[in-house]
GROMACS .gro file of C-alpha atoms in nm:
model
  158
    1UNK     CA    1   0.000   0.000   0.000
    2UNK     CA    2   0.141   0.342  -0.081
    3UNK     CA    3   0.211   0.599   0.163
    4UNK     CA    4  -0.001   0.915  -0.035
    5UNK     CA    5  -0.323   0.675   0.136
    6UNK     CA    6  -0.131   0.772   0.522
    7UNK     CA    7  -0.019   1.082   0.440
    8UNK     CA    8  -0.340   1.201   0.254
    9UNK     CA    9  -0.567   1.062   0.629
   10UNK     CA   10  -0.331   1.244   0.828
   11UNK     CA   11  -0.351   1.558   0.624
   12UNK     CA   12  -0.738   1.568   0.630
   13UNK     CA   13  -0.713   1.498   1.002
   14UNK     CA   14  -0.493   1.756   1.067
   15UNK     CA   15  -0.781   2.015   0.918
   16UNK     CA   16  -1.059   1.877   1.080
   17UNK     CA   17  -0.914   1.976   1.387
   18UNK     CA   18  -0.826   2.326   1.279
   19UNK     CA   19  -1.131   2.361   1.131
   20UNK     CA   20  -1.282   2.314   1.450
   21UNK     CA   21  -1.039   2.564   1.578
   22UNK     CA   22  -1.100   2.797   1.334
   23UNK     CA   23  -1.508   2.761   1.411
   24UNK     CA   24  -1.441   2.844   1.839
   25UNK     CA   25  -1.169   3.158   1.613
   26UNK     CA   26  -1.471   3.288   1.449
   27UNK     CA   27  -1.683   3.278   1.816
   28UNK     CA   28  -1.466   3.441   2.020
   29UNK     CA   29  -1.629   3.726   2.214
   30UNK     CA   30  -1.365   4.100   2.185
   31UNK     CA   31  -1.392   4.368   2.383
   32UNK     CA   32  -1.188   4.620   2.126
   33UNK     CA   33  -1.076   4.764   1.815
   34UNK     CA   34  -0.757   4.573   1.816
   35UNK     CA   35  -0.870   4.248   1.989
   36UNK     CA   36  -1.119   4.255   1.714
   37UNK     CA   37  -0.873   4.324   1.426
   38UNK     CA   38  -0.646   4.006   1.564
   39UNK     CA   39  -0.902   3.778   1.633
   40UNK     CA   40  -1.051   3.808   1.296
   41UNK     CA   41  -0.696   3.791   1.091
   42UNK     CA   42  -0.638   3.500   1.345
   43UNK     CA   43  -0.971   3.323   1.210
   44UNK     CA   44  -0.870   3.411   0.848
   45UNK     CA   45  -0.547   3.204   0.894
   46UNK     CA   46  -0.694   2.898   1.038
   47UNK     CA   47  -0.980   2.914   0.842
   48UNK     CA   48  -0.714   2.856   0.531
   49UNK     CA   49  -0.487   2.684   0.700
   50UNK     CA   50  -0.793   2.446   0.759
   51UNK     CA   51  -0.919   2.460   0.406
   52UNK     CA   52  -0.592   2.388   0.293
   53UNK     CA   53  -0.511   2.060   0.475
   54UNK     CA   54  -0.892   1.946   0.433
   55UNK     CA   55  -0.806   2.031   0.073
   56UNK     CA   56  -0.457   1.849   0.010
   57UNK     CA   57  -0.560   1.535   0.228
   58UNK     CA   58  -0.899   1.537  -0.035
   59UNK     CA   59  -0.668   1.510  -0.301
   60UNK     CA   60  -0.408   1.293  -0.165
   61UNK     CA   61  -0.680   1.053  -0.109
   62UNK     CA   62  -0.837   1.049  -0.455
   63UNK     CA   63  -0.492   1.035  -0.590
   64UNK     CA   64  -0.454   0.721  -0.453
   65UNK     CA   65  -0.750   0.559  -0.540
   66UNK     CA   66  -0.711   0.644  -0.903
   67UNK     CA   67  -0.346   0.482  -0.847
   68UNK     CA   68  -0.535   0.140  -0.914
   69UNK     CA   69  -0.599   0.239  -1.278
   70UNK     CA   70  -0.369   0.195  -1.590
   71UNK     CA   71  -0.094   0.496  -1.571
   72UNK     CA   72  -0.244   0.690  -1.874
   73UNK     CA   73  -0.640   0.582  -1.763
   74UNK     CA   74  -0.542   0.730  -1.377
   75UNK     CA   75  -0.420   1.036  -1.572
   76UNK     CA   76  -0.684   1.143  -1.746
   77UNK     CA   77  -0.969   1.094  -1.459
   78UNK     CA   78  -0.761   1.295  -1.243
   79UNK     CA   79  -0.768   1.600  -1.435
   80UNK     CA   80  -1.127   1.544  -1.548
   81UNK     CA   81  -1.177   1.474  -1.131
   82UNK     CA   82  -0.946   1.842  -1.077
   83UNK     CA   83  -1.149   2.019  -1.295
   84UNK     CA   84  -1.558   1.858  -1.145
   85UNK     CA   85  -1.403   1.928  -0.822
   86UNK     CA   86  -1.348   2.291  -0.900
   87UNK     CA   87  -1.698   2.335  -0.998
   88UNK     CA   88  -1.836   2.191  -0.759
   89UNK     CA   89  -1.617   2.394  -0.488
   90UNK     CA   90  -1.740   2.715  -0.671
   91UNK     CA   91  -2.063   2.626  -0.641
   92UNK     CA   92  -2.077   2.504  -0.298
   93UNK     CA   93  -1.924   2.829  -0.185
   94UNK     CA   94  -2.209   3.030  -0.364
   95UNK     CA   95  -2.447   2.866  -0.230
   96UNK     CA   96  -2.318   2.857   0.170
   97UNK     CA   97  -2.522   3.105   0.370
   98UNK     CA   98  -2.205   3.205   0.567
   99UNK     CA   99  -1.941   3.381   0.431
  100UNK     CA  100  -1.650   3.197   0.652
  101UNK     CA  101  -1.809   2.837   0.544
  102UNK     CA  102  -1.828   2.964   0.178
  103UNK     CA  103  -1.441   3.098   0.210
  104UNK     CA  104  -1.376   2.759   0.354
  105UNK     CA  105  -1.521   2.543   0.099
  106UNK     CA  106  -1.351   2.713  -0.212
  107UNK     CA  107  -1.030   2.701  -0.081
  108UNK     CA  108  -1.057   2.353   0.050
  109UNK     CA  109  -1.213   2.236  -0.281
  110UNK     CA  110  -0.948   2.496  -0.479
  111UNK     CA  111  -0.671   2.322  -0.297
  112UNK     CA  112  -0.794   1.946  -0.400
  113UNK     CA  113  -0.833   2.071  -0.746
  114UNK     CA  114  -0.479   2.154  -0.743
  115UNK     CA  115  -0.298   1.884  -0.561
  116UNK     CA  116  -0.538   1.646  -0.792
  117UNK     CA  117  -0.428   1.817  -1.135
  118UNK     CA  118   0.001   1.806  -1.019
  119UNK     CA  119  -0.044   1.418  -0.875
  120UNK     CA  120  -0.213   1.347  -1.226
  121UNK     CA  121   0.124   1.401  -1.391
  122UNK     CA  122   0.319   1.254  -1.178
  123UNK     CA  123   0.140   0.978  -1.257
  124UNK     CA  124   0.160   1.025  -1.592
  125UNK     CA  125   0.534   1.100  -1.596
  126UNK     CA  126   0.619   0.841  -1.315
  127UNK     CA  127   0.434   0.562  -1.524
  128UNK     CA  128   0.632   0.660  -1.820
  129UNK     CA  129   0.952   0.637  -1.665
  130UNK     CA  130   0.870   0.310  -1.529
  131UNK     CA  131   0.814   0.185  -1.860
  132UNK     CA  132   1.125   0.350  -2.011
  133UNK     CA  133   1.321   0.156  -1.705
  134UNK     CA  134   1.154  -0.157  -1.803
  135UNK     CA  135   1.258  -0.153  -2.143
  136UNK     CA  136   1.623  -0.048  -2.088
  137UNK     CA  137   1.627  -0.393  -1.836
  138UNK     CA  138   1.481  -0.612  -2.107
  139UNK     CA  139   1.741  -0.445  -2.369
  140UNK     CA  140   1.981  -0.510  -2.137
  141UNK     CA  141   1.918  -0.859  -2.054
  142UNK     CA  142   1.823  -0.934  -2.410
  143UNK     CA  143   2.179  -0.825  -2.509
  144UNK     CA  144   2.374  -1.044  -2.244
  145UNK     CA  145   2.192  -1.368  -2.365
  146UNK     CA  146   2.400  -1.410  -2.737
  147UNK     CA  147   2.477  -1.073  -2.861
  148UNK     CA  148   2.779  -0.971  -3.035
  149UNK     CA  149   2.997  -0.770  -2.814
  150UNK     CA  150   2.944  -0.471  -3.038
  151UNK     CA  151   2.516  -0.478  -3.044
  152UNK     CA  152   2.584  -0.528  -2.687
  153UNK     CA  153   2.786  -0.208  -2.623
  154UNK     CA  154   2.584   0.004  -2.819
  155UNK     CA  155   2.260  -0.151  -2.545
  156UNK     CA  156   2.458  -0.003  -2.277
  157UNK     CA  157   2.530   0.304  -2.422
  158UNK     CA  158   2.161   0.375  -2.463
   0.00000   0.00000   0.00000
Protein backbone atom coordinates (compact mmCIF):
# COMPACT_ATOMS: atom_id res chain seq x y z
CA UNK A 1 0.00 0.00 0.00
CA UNK A 2 1.41 3.42 -0.81
CA UNK A 3 2.11 5.99 1.63
CA UNK A 4 -0.01 9.15 -0.35
CA UNK A 5 -3.23 6.75 1.36
CA UNK A 6 -1.31 7.72 5.22
CA UNK A 7 -0.19 10.82 4.40
CA UNK A 8 -3.40 12.01 2.54
CA UNK A 9 -5.67 10.62 6.29
CA UNK A 10 -3.31 12.44 8.28
CA UNK A 11 -3.51 15.58 6.24
CA UNK A 12 -7.38 15.68 6.30
CA UNK A 13 -7.13 14.98 10.02
CA UNK A 14 -4.93 17.56 10.67
CA UNK A 15 -7.81 20.15 9.18
CA UNK A 16 -10.59 18.77 10.80
CA UNK A 17 -9.14 19.76 13.87
CA UNK A 18 -8.26 23.26 12.79
CA UNK A 19 -11.31 23.61 11.31
CA UNK A 20 -12.82 23.14 14.50
CA UNK A 21 -10.39 25.64 15.78
CA UNK A 22 -11.00 27.97 13.34
CA UNK A 23 -15.08 27.61 14.11
CA UNK A 24 -14.41 28.44 18.39
CA UNK A 25 -11.69 31.58 16.13
CA UNK A 26 -14.71 32.88 14.49
CA UNK A 27 -16.83 32.78 18.16
CA UNK A 28 -14.66 34.41 20.20
CA UNK A 29 -16.29 37.26 22.14
CA UNK A 30 -13.65 41.00 21.85
CA UNK A 31 -13.92 43.68 23.83
CA UNK A 32 -11.88 46.20 21.26
CA UNK A 33 -10.76 47.64 18.15
CA UNK A 34 -7.57 45.73 18.16
CA UNK A 35 -8.70 42.48 19.89
CA UNK A 36 -11.19 42.55 17.14
CA UNK A 37 -8.73 43.24 14.26
CA UNK A 38 -6.46 40.06 15.64
CA UNK A 39 -9.02 37.78 16.33
CA UNK A 40 -10.51 38.08 12.96
CA UNK A 41 -6.96 37.91 10.91
CA UNK A 42 -6.38 35.00 13.45
CA UNK A 43 -9.71 33.23 12.10
CA UNK A 44 -8.70 34.11 8.48
CA UNK A 45 -5.47 32.04 8.94
CA UNK A 46 -6.94 28.98 10.38
CA UNK A 47 -9.80 29.14 8.42
CA UNK A 48 -7.14 28.56 5.31
CA UNK A 49 -4.87 26.84 7.00
CA UNK A 50 -7.93 24.46 7.59
CA UNK A 51 -9.19 24.60 4.06
CA UNK A 52 -5.92 23.88 2.93
CA UNK A 53 -5.11 20.60 4.75
CA UNK A 54 -8.92 19.46 4.33
CA UNK A 55 -8.06 20.31 0.73
CA UNK A 56 -4.57 18.49 0.10
CA UNK A 57 -5.60 15.35 2.28
CA UNK A 58 -8.99 15.37 -0.35
CA UNK A 59 -6.68 15.10 -3.01
CA UNK A 60 -4.08 12.93 -1.65
CA UNK A 61 -6.80 10.53 -1.09
CA UNK A 62 -8.37 10.49 -4.55
CA UNK A 63 -4.92 10.35 -5.90
CA UNK A 64 -4.54 7.21 -4.53
CA UNK A 65 -7.50 5.59 -5.40
CA UNK A 66 -7.11 6.44 -9.03
CA UNK A 67 -3.46 4.82 -8.47
CA UNK A 68 -5.35 1.40 -9.14
CA UNK A 69 -5.99 2.39 -12.78
CA UNK A 70 -3.69 1.95 -15.90
CA UNK A 71 -0.94 4.96 -15.71
CA UNK A 72 -2.44 6.90 -18.74
CA UNK A 73 -6.40 5.82 -17.63
CA UNK A 74 -5.42 7.30 -13.77
CA UNK A 75 -4.20 10.36 -15.72
CA UNK A 76 -6.84 11.43 -17.46
CA UNK A 77 -9.69 10.94 -14.59
CA UNK A 78 -7.61 12.95 -12.43
CA UNK A 79 -7.68 16.00 -14.35
CA UNK A 80 -11.27 15.44 -15.48
CA UNK A 81 -11.77 14.74 -11.31
CA UNK A 82 -9.46 18.42 -10.77
CA UNK A 83 -11.49 20.19 -12.95
CA UNK A 84 -15.58 18.58 -11.45
CA UNK A 85 -14.03 19.28 -8.22
CA UNK A 86 -13.48 22.91 -9.00
CA UNK A 87 -16.98 23.35 -9.98
CA UNK A 88 -18.36 21.91 -7.59
CA UNK A 89 -16.17 23.94 -4.88
CA UNK A 90 -17.40 27.15 -6.71
CA UNK A 91 -20.63 26.26 -6.41
CA UNK A 92 -20.77 25.04 -2.98
CA UNK A 93 -19.24 28.29 -1.85
CA UNK A 94 -22.09 30.30 -3.64
CA UNK A 95 -24.47 28.66 -2.30
CA UNK A 96 -23.18 28.57 1.70
CA UNK A 97 -25.22 31.05 3.70
CA UNK A 98 -22.05 32.05 5.67
CA UNK A 99 -19.41 33.81 4.31
CA UNK A 100 -16.50 31.97 6.52
CA UNK A 101 -18.09 28.37 5.44
CA UNK A 102 -18.28 29.64 1.78
CA UNK A 103 -14.41 30.98 2.10
CA UNK A 104 -13.76 27.59 3.54
CA UNK A 105 -15.21 25.43 0.99
CA UNK A 106 -13.51 27.13 -2.12
CA UNK A 107 -10.30 27.01 -0.81
CA UNK A 108 -10.57 23.53 0.50
CA UNK A 109 -12.13 22.36 -2.81
CA UNK A 110 -9.48 24.96 -4.79
CA UNK A 111 -6.71 23.22 -2.97
CA UNK A 112 -7.94 19.46 -4.00
CA UNK A 113 -8.33 20.71 -7.46
CA UNK A 114 -4.79 21.54 -7.43
CA UNK A 115 -2.98 18.84 -5.61
CA UNK A 116 -5.38 16.46 -7.92
CA UNK A 117 -4.28 18.17 -11.35
CA UNK A 118 0.01 18.06 -10.19
CA UNK A 119 -0.44 14.18 -8.75
CA UNK A 120 -2.13 13.47 -12.26
CA UNK A 121 1.24 14.01 -13.91
CA UNK A 122 3.19 12.54 -11.78
CA UNK A 123 1.40 9.78 -12.57
CA UNK A 124 1.60 10.25 -15.92
CA UNK A 125 5.34 11.00 -15.96
CA UNK A 126 6.19 8.41 -13.15
CA UNK A 127 4.34 5.62 -15.24
CA UNK A 128 6.32 6.60 -18.20
CA UNK A 129 9.52 6.37 -16.65
CA UNK A 130 8.70 3.10 -15.29
CA UNK A 131 8.14 1.85 -18.60
CA UNK A 132 11.25 3.50 -20.11
CA UNK A 133 13.21 1.56 -17.05
CA UNK A 134 11.54 -1.57 -18.03
CA UNK A 135 12.58 -1.53 -21.43
CA UNK A 136 16.23 -0.48 -20.88
CA UNK A 137 16.27 -3.93 -18.36
CA UNK A 138 14.81 -6.12 -21.07
CA UNK A 139 17.41 -4.45 -23.69
CA UNK A 140 19.81 -5.10 -21.37
CA UNK A 141 19.18 -8.59 -20.54
CA UNK A 142 18.23 -9.34 -24.10
CA UNK A 143 21.79 -8.25 -25.09
CA UNK A 144 23.74 -10.44 -22.44
CA UNK A 145 21.92 -13.68 -23.65
CA UNK A 146 24.00 -14.10 -27.37
CA UNK A 147 24.77 -10.73 -28.61
CA UNK A 148 27.79 -9.71 -30.35
CA UNK A 149 29.97 -7.70 -28.14
CA UNK A 150 29.44 -4.71 -30.38
CA UNK A 151 25.16 -4.78 -30.44
CA UNK A 152 25.84 -5.28 -26.87
CA UNK A 153 27.86 -2.08 -26.23
CA UNK A 154 25.84 0.04 -28.19
CA UNK A 155 22.60 -1.51 -25.45
CA UNK A 156 24.58 -0.03 -22.77
CA UNK A 157 25.30 3.04 -24.22
CA UNK A 158 21.61 3.75 -24.63
Amino acid sequence: MRISIWIGFLTFGIGILLSYLAKAMIQTQTAGAMQTTAATIASIIFVLFSATMLGTGAGLVIHWIFGFAKHWKAFVAEIVFSVVILIIGIGASLMSGNIWTGMQEFVAFLTASIALFVLSFITMFGGIFEGFKSVKEYIEKRGKNGKPAKVRAKVRRV
